[in-house]
Tab-separated table of C-alpha atoms in Angstrom:
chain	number	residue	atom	x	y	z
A	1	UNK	CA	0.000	0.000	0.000
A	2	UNK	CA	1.661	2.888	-0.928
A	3	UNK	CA	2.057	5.686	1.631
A	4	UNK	CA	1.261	9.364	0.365
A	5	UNK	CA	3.438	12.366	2.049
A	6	UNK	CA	1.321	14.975	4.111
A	7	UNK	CA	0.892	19.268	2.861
A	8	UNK	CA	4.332	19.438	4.277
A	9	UNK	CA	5.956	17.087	1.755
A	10	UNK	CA	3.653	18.209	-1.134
A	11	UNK	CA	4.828	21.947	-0.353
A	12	UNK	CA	8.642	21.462	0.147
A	13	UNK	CA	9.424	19.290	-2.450
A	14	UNK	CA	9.414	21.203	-5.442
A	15	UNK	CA	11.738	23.964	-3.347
A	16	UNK	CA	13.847	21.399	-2.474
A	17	UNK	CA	13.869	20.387	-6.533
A	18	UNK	CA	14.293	23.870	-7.348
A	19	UNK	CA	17.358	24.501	-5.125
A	20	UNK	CA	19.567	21.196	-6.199
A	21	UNK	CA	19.092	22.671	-9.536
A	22	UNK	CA	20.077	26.698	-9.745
A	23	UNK	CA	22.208	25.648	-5.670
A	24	UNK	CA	25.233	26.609	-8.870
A	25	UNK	CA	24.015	29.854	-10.474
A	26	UNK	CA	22.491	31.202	-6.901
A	27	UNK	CA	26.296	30.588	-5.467
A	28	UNK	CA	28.005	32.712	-8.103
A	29	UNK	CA	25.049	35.377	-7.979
A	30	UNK	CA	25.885	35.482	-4.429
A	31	UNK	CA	29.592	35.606	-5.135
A	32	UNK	CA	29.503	38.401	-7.353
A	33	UNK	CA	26.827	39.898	-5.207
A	34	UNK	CA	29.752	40.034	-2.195
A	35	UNK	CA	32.168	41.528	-4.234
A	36	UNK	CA	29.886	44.436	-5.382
A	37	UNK	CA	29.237	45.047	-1.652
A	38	UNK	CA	32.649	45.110	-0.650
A	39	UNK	CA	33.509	47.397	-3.362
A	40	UNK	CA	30.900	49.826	-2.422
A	41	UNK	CA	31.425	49.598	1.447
A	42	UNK	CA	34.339	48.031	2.571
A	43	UNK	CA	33.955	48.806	6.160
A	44	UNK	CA	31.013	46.660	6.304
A	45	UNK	CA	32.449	44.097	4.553
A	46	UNK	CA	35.524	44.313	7.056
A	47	UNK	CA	32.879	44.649	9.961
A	48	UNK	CA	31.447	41.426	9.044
A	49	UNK	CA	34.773	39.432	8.582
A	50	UNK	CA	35.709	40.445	11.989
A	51	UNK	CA	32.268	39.228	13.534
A	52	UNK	CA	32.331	36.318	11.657
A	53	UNK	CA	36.649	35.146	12.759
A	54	UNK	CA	34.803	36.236	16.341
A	55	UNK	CA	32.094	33.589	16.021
A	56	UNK	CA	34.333	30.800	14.484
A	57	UNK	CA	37.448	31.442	16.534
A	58	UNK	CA	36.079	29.582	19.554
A	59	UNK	CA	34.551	26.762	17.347
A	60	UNK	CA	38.352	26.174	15.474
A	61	UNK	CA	40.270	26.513	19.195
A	62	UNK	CA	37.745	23.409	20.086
A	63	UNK	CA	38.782	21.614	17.538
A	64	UNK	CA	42.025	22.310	16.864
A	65	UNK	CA	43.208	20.967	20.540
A	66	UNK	CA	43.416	17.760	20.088
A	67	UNK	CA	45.525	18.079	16.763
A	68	UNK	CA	47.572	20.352	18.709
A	69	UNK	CA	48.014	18.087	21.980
A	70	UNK	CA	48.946	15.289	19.371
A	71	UNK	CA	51.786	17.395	17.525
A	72	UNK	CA	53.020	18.555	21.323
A	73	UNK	CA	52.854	14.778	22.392
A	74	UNK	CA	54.674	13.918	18.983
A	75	UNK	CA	57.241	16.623	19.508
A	76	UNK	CA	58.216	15.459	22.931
A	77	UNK	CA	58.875	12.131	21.735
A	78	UNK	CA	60.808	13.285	19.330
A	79	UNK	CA	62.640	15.596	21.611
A	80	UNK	CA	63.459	12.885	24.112
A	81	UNK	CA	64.897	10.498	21.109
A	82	UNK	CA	66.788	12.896	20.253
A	83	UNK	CA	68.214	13.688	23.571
A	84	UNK	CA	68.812	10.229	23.909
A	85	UNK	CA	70.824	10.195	20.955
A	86	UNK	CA	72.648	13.445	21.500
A	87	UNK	CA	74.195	11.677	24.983
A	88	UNK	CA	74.857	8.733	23.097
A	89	UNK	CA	77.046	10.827	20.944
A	90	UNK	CA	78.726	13.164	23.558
A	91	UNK	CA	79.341	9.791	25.982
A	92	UNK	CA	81.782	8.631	22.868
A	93	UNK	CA	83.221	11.937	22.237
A	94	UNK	CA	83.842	12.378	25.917
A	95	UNK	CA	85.599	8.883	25.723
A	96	UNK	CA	87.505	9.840	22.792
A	97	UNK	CA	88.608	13.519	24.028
A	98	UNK	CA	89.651	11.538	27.504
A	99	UNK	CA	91.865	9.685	24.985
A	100	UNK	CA	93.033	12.721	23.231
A	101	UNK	CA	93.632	14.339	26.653
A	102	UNK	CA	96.435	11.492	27.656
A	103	UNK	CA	97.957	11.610	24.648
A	104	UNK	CA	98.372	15.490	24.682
A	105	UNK	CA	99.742	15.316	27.933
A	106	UNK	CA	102.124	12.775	27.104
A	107	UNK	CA	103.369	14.432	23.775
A	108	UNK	CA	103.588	17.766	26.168
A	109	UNK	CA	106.275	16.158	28.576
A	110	UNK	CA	108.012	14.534	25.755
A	111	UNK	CA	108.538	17.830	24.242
A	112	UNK	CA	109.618	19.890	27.279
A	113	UNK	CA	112.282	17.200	27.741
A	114	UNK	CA	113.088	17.655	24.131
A	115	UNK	CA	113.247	21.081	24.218
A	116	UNK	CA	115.620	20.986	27.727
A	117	UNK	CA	117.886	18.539	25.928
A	118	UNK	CA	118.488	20.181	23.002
A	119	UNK	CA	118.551	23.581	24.351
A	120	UNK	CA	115.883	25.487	22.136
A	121	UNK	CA	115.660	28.985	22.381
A	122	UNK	CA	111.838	29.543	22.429
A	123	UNK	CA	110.315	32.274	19.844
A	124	UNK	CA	109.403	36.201	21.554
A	125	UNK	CA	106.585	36.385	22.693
A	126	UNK	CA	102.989	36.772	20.195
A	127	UNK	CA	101.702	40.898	20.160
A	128	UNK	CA	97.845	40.499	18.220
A	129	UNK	CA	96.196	44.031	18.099
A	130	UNK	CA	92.487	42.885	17.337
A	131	UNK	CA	90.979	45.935	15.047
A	132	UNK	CA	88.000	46.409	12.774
A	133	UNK	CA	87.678	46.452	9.335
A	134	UNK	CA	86.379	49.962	8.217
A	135	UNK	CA	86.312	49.859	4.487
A	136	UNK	CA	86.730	47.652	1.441
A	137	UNK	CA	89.064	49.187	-1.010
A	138	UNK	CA	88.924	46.612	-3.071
A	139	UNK	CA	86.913	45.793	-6.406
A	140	UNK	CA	87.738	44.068	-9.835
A	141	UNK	CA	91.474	44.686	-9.617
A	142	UNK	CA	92.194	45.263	-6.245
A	143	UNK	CA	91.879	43.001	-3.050
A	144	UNK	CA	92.343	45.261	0.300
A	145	UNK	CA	90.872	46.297	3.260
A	146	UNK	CA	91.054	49.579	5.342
A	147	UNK	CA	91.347	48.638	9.245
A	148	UNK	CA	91.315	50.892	12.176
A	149	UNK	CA	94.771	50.442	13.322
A	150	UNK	CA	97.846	51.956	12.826
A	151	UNK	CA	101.385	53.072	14.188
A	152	UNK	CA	100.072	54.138	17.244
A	153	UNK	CA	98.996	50.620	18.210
A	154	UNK	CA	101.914	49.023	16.803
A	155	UNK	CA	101.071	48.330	13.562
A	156	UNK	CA	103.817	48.527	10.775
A	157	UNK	CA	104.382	47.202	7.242
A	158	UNK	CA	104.897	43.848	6.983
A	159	UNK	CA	103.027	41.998	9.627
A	160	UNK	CA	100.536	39.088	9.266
A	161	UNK	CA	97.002	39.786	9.192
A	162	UNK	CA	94.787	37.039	10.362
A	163	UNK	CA	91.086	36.023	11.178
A	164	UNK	CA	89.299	33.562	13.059
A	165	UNK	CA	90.535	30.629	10.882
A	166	UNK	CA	93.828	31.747	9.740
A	167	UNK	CA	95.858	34.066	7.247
A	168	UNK	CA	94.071	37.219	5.510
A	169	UNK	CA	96.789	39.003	4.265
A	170	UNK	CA	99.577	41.535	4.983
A	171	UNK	CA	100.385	45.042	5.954
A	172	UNK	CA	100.813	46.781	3.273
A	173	UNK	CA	100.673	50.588	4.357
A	174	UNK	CA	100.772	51.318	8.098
A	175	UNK	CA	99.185	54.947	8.453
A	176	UNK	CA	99.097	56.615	12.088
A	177	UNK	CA	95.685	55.957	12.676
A	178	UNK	CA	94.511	53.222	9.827
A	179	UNK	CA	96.063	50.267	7.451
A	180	UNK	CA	95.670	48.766	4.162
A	181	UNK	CA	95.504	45.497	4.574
A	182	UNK	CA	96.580	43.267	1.221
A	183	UNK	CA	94.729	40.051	0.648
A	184	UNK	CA	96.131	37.190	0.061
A	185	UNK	CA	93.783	36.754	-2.998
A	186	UNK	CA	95.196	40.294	-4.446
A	187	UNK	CA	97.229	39.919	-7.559
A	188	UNK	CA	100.318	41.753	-6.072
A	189	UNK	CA	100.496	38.849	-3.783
A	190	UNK	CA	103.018	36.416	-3.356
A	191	UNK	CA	103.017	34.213	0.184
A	192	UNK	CA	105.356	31.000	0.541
A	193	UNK	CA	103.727	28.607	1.775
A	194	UNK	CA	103.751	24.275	2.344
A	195	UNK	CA	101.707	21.770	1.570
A	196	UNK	CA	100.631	20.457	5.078
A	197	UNK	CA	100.603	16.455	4.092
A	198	UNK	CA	103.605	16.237	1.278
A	199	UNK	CA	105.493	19.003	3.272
A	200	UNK	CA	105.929	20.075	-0.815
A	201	UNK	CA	107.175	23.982	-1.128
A	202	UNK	CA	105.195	26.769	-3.554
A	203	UNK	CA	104.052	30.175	-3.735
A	204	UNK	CA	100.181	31.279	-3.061
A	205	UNK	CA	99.656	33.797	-5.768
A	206	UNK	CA	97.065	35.701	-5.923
A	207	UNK	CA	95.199	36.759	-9.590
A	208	UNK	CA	92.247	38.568	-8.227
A	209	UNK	CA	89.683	35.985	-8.287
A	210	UNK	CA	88.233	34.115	-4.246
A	211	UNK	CA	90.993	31.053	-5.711
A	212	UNK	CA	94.501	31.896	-5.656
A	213	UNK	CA	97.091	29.955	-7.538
A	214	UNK	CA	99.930	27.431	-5.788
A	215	UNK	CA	102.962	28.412	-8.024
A	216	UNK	CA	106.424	27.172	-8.214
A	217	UNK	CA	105.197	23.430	-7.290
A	218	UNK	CA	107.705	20.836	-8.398
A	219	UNK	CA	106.823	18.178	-10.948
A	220	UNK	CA	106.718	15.549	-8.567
A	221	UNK	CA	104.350	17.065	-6.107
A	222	UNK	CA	101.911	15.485	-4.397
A	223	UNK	CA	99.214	17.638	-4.272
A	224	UNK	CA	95.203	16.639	-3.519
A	225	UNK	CA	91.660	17.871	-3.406
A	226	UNK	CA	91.653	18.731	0.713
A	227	UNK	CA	94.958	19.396	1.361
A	228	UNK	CA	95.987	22.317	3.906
A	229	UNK	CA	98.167	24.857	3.037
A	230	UNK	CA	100.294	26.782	5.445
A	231	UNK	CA	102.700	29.407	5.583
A	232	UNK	CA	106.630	27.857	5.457
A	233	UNK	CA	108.347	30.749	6.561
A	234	UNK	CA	110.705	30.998	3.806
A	235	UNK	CA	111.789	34.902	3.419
A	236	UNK	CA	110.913	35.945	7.611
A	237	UNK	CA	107.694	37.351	5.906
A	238	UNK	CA	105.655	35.199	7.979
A	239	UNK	CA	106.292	32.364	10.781
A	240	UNK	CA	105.565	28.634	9.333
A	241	UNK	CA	102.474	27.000	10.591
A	242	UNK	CA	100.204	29.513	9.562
A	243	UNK	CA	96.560	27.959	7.729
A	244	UNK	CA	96.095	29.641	4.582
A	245	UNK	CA	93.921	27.330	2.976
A	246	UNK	CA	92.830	24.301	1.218
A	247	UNK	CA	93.253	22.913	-2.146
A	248	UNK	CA	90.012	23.312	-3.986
A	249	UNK	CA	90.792	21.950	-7.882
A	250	UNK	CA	93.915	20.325	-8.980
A	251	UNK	CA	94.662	20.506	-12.666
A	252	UNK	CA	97.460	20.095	-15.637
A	253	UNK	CA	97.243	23.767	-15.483
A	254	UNK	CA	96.878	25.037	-12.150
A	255	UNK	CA	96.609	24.618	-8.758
A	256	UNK	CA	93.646	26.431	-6.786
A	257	UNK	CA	93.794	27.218	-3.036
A	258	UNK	CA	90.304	28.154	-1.450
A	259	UNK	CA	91.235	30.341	1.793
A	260	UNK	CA	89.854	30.043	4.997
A	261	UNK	CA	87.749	33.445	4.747
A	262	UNK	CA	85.343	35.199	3.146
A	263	UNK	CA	86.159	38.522	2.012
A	264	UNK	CA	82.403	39.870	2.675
A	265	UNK	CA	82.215	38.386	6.124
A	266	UNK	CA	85.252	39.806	7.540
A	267	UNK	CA	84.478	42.351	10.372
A	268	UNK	CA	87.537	41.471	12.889
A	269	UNK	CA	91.172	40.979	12.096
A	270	UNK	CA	94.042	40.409	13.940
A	271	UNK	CA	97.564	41.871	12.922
A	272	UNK	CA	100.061	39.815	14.428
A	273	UNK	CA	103.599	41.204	15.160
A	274	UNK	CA	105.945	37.959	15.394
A	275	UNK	CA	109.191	40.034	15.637
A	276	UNK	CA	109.842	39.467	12.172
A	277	UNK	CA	111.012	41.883	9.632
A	278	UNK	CA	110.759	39.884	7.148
A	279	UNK	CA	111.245	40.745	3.004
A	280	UNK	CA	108.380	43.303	3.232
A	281	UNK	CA	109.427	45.611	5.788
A	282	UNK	CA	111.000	49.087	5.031
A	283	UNK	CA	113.947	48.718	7.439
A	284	UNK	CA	114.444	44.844	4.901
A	285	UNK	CA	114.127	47.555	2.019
A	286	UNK	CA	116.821	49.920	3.633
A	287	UNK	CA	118.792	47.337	3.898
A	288	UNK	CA	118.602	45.115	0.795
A	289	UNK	CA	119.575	49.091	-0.852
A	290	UNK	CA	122.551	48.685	1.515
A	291	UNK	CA	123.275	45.642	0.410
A	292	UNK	CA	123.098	46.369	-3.410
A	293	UNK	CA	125.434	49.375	-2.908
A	294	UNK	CA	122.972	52.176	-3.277
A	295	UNK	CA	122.609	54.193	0.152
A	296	UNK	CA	120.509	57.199	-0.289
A	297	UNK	CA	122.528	59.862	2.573
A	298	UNK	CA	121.343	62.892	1.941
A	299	UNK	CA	123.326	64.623	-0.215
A	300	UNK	CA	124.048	62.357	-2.769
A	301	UNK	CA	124.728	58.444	-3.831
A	302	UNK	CA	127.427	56.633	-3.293
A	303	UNK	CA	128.370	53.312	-4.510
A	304	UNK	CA	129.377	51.349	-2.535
A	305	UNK	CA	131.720	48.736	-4.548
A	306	UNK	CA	132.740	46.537	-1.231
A	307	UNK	CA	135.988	48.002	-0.277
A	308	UNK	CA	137.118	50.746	2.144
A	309	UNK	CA	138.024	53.238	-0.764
A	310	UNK	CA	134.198	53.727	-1.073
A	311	UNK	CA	133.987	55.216	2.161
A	312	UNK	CA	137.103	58.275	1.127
A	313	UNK	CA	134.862	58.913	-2.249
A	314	UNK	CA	133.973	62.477	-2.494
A	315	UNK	CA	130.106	63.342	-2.880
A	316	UNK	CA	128.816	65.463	-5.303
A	317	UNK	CA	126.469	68.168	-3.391
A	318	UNK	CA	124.366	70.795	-5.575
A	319	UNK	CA	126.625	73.335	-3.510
A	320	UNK	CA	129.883	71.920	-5.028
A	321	UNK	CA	131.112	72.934	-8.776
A	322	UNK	CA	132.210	69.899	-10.611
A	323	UNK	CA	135.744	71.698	-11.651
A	324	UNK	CA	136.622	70.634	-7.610
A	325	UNK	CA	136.120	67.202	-7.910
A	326	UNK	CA	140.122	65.241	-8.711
């Protein structure tokens, strides 16, 4: 027997028909209806957003809890495997720096008695003035830096500047109150340095790129991707042991050295006065002159040939006529 609806059904049903079928076109009506609104008032518009995050902000902090309490109950977890792992790894570290520890102390009484025994002379004693770097006067042919350091801290031509990780550069004009500091990546460069692992000689020279060159390697070098280069100390420009860098490329054509900065990072340097003088040095310039027989005295230059007759030579003085001279 079939069963009839009531009014209710008879009355609601074609609605309900209507609805399912223009539920699309009265959605985009309302849609563009919206946008007119909040085009013609958008404080109402912004009124009614605010109400409406005000009614559904409760609703979404209910249910967003217990997604939340599961990604804090997650986290912790993950926090405390972590931590388990992380003293894991400093219990063996510990263990092997223990290790270290014994061994360093070991090496350090074996060298004071090697030192007393063979009577070494230990090196003067490290100045660093720490200064700031206060300009970049470098560019596309020029590597330097300006620091804030200068005579009247110490500072002369010559010395090793250094960061953090190791060698920078040089000296190269000590003002009263500032330096230029030449990099090591400068083209007017030349540092000798040592291949840490073959203990193989060279030159680190500079060509204006963030890769200087090794130079002057020997055909039988040994030289790899990773290998640290220091300072040698040939020339008292700079004590050995220094880190410069580390190979970056090795090809039939060159040899590239990646140092241990970054020219736009630097902030901090250290010049470092070793009590060398070094090649660089004006008093080593002085007296290479000296050495080559031309001393600048004042008046005149005399050559000095070697023997004692050099010192009787006359000079020849703008104040003296030539007709004197024997």
């Amino acid at each position: 027997m079939a069963q009839h609806g009531g009014p209710q059904q008879r009355i609601f049903s074609p609605l309900r028909t209507a609805l399912h079928r223009f539920a699309f076109i009265l959605l985009i009506v309302s849609a563009f209806g919206l946008m007119l609104l909040g085009k013609a008032d958008t404080v109402l518009i912004e009124r009614i957003r605010a109400a409406s995050a005000d009614l559904v902000s409760p609703i979404m902090n209910v249910v967003s809890r217990p997604a939340a309490s599961i990604n804090e109950l997650t986290e912790q977890a993950t926090n405390i495997f972590n931590l388990y792992e992380q003293n894991e790894r400093l219990r063996r570290e510990n263990r092997e720096l223990l290790a270290w520890q014994q061994v360093a102390r070991n090496l350090a009484h074996e060298n004071a008695r090697l030192r007393d025994l063979a009577d070494y002379t230990s090196p003067p004693p490290l100045r660093l003035v720490t200064t700031r770097v206060i300009a970049d006067m470098g560019g596309a042919y020029a590597h330097s830096l300006m620091v804030s350091a200068g005579s009247r801290d110490g500072v002369i031509k010559g010395q090793a500047v250094m960061s953090d990780e190791g060698l920078v550069g040089r000296v190269a004009e000590a003002g009263y109150q500032a330096s230029r500091v030449l990099l090591i990546t400068d083209i007017n460069s030349r540092v000798p340095v040592i291949v840490e692992n073959s203990r193989d000689r060279a030159f680190l020279s500079g060509d204006n790129t963030d890769r200087p060159l090794l130079t002057f390697l020997t055909a039988d070098a040994a030289v790899a991707p990773g290998d640290r280069i220091l300072t040698s100390g040939h020339g008292g420009a700079f004590p050995p042991g220094i880190p410069v860098g580390v190979v970056s490329s090795v090809s039939e054509n060159a040899v590239r050295v990646a140092p241990l900065f970054r020219r736009h990072q630097l902030e901090y340097l250290r010049v470092a006065d070793y009590g060398l003088q070094g090649i660089l040095s004006d008093q080593a310039m002085r007296r290479d002159q000296q050495n080559d027989g031309v001393i600048p005295n004042g008046v005149g230059i005399v050559p000095n040939d070697g023997n004692d007759a050099a010192e009787n030579m006359p000079t020849v003085s703008p104040a003296q006529p030539t007709d004197r001279l024997p």
